[in-house]
mmCIF file of C-alpha atoms in Angstrom:
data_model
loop_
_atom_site.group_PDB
_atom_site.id
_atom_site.type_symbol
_atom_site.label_atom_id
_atom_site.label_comp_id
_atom_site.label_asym_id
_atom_site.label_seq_id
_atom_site.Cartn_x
_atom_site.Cartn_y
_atom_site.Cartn_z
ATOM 1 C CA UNK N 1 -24.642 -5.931 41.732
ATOM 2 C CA UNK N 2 -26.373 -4.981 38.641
ATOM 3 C CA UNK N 3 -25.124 -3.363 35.313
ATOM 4 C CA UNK N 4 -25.906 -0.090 34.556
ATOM 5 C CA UNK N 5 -28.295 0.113 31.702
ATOM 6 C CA UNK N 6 -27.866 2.522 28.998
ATOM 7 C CA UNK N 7 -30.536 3.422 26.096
ATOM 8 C CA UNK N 8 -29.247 2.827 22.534
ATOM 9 C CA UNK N 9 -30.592 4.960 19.644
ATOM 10 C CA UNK N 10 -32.942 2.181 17.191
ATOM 11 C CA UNK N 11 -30.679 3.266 14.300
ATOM 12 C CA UNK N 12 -27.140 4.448 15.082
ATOM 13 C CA UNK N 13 -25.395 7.169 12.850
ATOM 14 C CA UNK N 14 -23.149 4.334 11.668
ATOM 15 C CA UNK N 15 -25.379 2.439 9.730
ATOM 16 C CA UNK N 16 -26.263 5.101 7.413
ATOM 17 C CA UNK N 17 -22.784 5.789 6.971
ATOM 18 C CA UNK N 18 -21.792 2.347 6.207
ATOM 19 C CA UNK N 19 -24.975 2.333 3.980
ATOM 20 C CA UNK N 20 -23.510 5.190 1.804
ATOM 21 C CA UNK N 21 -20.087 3.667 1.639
ATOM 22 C CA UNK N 22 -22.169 0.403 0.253
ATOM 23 C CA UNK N 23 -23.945 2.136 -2.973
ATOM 24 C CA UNK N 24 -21.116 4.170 -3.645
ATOM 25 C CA UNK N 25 -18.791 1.448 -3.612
ATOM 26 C CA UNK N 26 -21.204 -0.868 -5.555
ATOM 27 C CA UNK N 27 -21.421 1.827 -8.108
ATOM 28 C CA UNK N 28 -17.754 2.396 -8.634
ATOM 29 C CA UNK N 29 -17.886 -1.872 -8.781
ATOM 30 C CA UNK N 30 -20.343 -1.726 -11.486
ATOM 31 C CA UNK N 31 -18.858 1.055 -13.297
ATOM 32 C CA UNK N 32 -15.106 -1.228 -13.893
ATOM 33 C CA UNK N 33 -17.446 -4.159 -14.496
ATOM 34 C CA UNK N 34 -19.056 -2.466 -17.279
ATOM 35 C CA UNK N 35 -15.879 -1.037 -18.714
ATOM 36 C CA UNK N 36 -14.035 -4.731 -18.680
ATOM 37 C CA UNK N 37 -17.176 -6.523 -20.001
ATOM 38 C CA UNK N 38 -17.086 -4.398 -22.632
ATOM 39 C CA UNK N 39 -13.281 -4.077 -23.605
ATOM 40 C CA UNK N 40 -12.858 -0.793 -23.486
ATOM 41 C CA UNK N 41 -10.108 0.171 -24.886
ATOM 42 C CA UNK N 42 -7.935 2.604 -23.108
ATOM 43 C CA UNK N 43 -8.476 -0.006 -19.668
ATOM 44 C CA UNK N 44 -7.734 -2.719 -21.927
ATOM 45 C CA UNK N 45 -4.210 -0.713 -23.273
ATOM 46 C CA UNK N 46 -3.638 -0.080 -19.933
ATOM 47 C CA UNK N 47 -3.850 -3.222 -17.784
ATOM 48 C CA UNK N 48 -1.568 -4.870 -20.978
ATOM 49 C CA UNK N 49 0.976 -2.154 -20.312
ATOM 50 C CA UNK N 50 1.311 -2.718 -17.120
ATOM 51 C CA UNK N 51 1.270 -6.287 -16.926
ATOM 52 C CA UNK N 52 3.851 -6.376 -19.805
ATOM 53 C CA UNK N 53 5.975 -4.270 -17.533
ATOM 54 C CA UNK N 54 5.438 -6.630 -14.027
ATOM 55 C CA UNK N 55 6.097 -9.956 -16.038
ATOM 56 C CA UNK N 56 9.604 -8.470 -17.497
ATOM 57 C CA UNK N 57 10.725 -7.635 -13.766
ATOM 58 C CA UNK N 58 9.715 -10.886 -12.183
ATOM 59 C CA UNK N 59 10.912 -12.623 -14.777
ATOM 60 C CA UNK N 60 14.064 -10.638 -13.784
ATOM 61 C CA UNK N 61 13.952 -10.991 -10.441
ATOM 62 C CA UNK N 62 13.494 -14.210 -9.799
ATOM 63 C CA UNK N 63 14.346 -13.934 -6.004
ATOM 64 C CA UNK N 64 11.179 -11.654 -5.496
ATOM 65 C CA UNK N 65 9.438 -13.465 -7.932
ATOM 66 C CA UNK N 66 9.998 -17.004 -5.396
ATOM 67 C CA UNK N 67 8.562 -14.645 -2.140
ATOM 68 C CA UNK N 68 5.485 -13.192 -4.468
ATOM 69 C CA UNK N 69 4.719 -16.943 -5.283
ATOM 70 C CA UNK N 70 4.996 -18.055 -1.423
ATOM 71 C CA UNK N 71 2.708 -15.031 -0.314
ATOM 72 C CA UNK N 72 0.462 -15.048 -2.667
ATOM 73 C CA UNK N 73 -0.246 -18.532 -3.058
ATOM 74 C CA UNK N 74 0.079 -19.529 0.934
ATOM 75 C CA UNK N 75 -0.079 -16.586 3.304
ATOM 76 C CA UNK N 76 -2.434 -14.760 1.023
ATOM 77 C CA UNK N 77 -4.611 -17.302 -0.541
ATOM 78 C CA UNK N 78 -8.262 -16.970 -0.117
ATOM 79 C CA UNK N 79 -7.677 -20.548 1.435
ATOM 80 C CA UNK N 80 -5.313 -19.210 3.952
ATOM 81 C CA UNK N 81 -8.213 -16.173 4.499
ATOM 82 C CA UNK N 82 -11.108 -18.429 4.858
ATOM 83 C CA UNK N 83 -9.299 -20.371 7.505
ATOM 84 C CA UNK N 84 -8.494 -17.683 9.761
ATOM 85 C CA UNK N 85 -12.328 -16.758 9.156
ATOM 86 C CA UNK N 86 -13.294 -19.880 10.347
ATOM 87 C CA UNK N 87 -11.063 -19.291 13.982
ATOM 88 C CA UNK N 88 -12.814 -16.107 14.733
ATOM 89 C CA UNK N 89 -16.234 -17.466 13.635
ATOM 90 C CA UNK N 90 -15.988 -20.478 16.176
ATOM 91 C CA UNK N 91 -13.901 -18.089 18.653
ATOM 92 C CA UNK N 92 -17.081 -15.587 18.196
ATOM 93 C CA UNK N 93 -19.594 -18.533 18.979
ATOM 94 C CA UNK N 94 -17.844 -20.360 21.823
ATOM 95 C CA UNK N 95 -15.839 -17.832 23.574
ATOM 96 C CA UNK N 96 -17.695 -15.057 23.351
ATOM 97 C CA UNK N 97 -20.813 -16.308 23.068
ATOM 98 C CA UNK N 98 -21.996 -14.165 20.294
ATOM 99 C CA UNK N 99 -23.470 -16.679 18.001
ATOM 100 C CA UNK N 100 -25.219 -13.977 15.578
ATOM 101 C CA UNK N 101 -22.007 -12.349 15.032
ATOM 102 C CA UNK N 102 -20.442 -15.728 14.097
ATOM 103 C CA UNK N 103 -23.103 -16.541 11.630
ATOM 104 C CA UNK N 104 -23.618 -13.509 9.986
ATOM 105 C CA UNK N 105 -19.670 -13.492 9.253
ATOM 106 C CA UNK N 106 -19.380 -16.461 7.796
ATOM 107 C CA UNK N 107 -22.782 -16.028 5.899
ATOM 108 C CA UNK N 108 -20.629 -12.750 4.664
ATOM 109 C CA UNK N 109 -17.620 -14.629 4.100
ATOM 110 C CA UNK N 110 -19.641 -17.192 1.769
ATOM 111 C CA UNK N 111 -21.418 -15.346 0.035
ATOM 112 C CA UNK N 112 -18.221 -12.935 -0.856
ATOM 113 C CA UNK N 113 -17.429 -16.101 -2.565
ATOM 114 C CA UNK N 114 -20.050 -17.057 -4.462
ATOM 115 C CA UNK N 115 -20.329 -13.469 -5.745
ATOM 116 C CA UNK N 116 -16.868 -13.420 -6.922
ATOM 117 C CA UNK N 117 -17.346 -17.049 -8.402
ATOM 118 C CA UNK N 118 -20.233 -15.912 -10.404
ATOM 119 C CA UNK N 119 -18.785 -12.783 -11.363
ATOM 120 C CA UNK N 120 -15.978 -14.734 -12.711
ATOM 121 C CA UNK N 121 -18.231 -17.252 -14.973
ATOM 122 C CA UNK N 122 -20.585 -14.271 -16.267
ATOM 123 C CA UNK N 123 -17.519 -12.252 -17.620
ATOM 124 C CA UNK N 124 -15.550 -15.030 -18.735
ATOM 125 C CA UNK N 125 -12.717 -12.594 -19.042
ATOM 126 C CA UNK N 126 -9.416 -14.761 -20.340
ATOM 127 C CA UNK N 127 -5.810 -14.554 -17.884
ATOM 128 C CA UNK N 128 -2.888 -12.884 -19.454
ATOM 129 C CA UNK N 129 -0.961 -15.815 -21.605
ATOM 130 C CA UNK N 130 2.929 -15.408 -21.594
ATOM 131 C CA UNK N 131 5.416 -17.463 -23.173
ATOM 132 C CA UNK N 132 7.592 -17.862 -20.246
ATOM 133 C CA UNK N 133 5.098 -18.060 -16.714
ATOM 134 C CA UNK N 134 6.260 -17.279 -13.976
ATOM 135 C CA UNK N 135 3.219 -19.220 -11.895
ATOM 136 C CA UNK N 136 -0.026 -20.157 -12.739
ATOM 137 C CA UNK N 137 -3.672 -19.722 -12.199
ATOM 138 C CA UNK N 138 -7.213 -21.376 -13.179
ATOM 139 C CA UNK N 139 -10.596 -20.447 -14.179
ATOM 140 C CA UNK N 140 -11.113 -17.290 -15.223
ATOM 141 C CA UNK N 141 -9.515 -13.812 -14.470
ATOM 142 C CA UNK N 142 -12.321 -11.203 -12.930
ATOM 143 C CA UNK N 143 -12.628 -10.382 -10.343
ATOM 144 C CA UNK N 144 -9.140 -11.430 -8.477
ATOM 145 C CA UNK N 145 -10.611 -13.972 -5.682
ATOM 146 C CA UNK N 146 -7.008 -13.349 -3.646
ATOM 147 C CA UNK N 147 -7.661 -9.787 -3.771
ATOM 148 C CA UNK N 148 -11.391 -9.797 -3.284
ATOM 149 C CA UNK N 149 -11.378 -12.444 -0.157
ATOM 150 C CA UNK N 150 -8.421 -10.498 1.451
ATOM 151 C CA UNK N 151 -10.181 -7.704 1.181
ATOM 152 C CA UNK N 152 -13.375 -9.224 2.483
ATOM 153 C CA UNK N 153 -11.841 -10.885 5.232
ATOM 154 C CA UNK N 154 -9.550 -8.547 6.341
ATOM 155 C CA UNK N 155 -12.279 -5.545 6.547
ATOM 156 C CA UNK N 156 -14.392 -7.763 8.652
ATOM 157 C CA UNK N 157 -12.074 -8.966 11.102
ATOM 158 C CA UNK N 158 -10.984 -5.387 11.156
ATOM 159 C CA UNK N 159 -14.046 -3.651 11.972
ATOM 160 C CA UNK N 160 -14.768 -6.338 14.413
ATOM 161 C CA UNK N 161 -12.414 -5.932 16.375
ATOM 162 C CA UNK N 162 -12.097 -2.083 16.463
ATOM 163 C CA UNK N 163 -16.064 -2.626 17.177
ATOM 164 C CA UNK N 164 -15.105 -4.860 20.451
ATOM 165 C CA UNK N 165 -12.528 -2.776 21.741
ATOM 166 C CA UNK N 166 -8.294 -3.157 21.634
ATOM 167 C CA UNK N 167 -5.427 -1.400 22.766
ATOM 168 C CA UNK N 168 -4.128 1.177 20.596
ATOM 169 C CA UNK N 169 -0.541 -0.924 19.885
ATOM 170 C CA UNK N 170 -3.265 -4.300 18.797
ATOM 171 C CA UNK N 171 -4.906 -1.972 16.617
ATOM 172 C CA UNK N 172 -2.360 -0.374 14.737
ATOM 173 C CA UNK N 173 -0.672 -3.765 14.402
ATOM 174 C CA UNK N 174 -3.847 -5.219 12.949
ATOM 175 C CA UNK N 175 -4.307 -2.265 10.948
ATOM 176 C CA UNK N 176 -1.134 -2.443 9.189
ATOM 177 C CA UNK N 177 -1.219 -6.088 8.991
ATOM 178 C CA UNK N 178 -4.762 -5.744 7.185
ATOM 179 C CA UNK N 179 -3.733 -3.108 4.871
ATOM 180 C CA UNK N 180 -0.775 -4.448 3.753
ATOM 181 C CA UNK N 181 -2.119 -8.001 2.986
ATOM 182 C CA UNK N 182 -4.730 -6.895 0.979
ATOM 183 C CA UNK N 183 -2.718 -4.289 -0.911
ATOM 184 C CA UNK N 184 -0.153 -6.698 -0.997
ATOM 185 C CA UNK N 185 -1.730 -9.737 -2.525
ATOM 186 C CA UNK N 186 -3.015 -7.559 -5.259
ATOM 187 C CA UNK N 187 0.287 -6.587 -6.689
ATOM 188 C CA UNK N 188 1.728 -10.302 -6.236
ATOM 189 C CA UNK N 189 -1.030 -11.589 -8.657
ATOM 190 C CA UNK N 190 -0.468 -8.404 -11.279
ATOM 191 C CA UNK N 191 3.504 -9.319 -10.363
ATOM 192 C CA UNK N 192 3.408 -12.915 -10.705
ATOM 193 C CA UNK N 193 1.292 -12.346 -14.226
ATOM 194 C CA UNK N 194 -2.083 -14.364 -12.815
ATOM 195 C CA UNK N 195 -4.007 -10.998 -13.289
ATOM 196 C CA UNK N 196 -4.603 -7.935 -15.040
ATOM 197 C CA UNK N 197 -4.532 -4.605 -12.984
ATOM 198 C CA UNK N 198 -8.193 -4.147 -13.174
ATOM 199 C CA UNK N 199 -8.875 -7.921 -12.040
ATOM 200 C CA UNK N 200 -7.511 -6.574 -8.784
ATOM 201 C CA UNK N 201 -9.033 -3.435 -8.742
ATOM 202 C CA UNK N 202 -12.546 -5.069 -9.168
ATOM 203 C CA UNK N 203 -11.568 -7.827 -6.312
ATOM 204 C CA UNK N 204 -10.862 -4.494 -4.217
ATOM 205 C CA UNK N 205 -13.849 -2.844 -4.684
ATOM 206 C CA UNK N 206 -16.244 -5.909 -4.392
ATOM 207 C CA UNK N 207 -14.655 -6.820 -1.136
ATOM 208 C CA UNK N 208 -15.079 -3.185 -0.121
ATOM 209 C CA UNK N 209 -18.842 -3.193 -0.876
ATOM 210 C CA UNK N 210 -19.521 -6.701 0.915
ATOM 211 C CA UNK N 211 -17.827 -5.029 3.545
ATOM 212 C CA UNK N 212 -19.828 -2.152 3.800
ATOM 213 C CA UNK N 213 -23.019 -3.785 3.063
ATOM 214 C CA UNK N 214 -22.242 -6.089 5.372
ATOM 215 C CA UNK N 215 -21.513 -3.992 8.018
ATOM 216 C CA UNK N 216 -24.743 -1.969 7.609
ATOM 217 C CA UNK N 217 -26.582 -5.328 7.884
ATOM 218 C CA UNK N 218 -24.987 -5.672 11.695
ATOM 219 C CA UNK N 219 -25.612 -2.088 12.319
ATOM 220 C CA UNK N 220 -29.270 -2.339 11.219
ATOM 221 C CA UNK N 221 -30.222 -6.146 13.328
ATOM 222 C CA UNK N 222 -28.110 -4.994 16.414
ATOM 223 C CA UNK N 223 -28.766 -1.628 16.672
ATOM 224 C CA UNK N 224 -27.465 -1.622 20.705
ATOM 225 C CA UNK N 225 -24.307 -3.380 19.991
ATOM 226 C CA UNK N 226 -22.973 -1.275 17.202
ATOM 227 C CA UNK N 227 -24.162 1.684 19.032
ATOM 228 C CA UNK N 228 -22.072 0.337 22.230
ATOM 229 C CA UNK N 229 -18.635 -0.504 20.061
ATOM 230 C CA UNK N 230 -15.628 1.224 22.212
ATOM 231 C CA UNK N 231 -12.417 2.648 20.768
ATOM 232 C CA UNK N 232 -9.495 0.969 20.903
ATOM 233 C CA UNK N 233 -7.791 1.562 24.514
ATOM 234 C CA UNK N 234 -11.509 2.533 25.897
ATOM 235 C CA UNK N 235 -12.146 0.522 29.229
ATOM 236 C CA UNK N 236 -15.549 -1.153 29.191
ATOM 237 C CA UNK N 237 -18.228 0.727 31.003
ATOM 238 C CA UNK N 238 -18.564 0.319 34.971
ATOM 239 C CA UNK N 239 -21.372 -1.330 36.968
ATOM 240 C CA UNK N 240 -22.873 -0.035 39.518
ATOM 241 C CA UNK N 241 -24.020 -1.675 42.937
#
């Protein structure tokens, strides 16, 4: 028995798509990093208001405050993120047997990082300061690393595996699980008083764009594979005799 063959297209429609996501959101990124670098003023009033308000309700609250601190700083951490990268990379290379794939994510994954760790040095931008801390953070504040590696993480393991195929119930449950940790970890570090609001805006949209760039990379070296990727639900293709 032999598989049916099936011409790809040397460029599918997705990588321009994915490239277009990539400037836009790298322009939106550069925009907020312009506007924090330089203080502006009615961001700056802003993120203050809103950060004064989150630190009076978890102070408050302390019940919520004790299940932002364990999300946030265990299920959410960008240690926590990096790990589950690490399964699917070595699932990737020894199950599957796709050994690009598994080195071009965590090539993604690591350089995510080291953007977000420079970022953080060259703006040098100070964490909110409050007499009575809730929890506490290091280094400095943009971008958020929890946000930006969720976001990261969580959009590649995402589009991977809508790319190789799930049921519809996997994918929705993945979906939502995706979604809400990266929305989620973003409003425990504004909650919890680690972060301004625009620190996790600019983790958002940085971990967008490495997304989208990175996905646009795939699209471009493995042209046939992206162009093969089947829906969620979607049997794979016969073979014929």
């Amino acid at each position: 028995m032999h598989p049916h063959l099936v011409d790809s297209p040397p460029r599918p429609p997705g990588h321009r798509s994915a490239t277009r996501a990539a400037a836009v959101l790298a322009a939106l990124s550069a925009l907020l990093l312009a506007l924090v670098a330089a203080g502006w003023r009615p961001l700056m009033e802003f993120d203050k208001d809103v950060a004064d308000a989150a630190h009076r309700r978890a102070v408050a609250e302390p019940a919520v405050t004790r299940a932002a601190r364990i999300l946030s700083d265990w299920a959410w951490d960008p240690w926590t993120m990096r790990l589950l990268c690490a399964v699917v990379v070595v699932l990737l290379a020894v199950r599957y047997a796709d050994r690009w794939t598994a080195v071009w994510l965590a090539g993604v994954c690591a350089l995510g990082s080291l953007l977000q760790q420079g970022l953080k040095a060259a703006v040098d931008r100070p964490r909110p300061v409050w007499p009575d801390p809730v929890d506490t953070a290091h280094f400095a504040a943009y971008p958020s690393g929890h946000a930006m590696t969720a976001t990261v993480v969580c959009g590649l393991l995402l589009w991977l595996l809508r790319r190789r195929g799930t049921t519809p119930a996997r994918w929705r449950t993945a979906l939502a699980a995706g979604v809400v940790s990266v929305v989620g970890v973003g409003l425990t570090r504004v909650w919890l008083g680690v972060h301004w609001p625009s620190d996790v805006v600019g983790g958002w949209l940085l971990g967008a764009t490495v997304v989208a760039a990175a996905v646009a990379v795939h699209r471009r070296a493995h042209p046939s594979r992206a162009a093969g990727r089947v829906s969620p639900g979607t049997p794979p293709p016969a073979t014929t005799a």
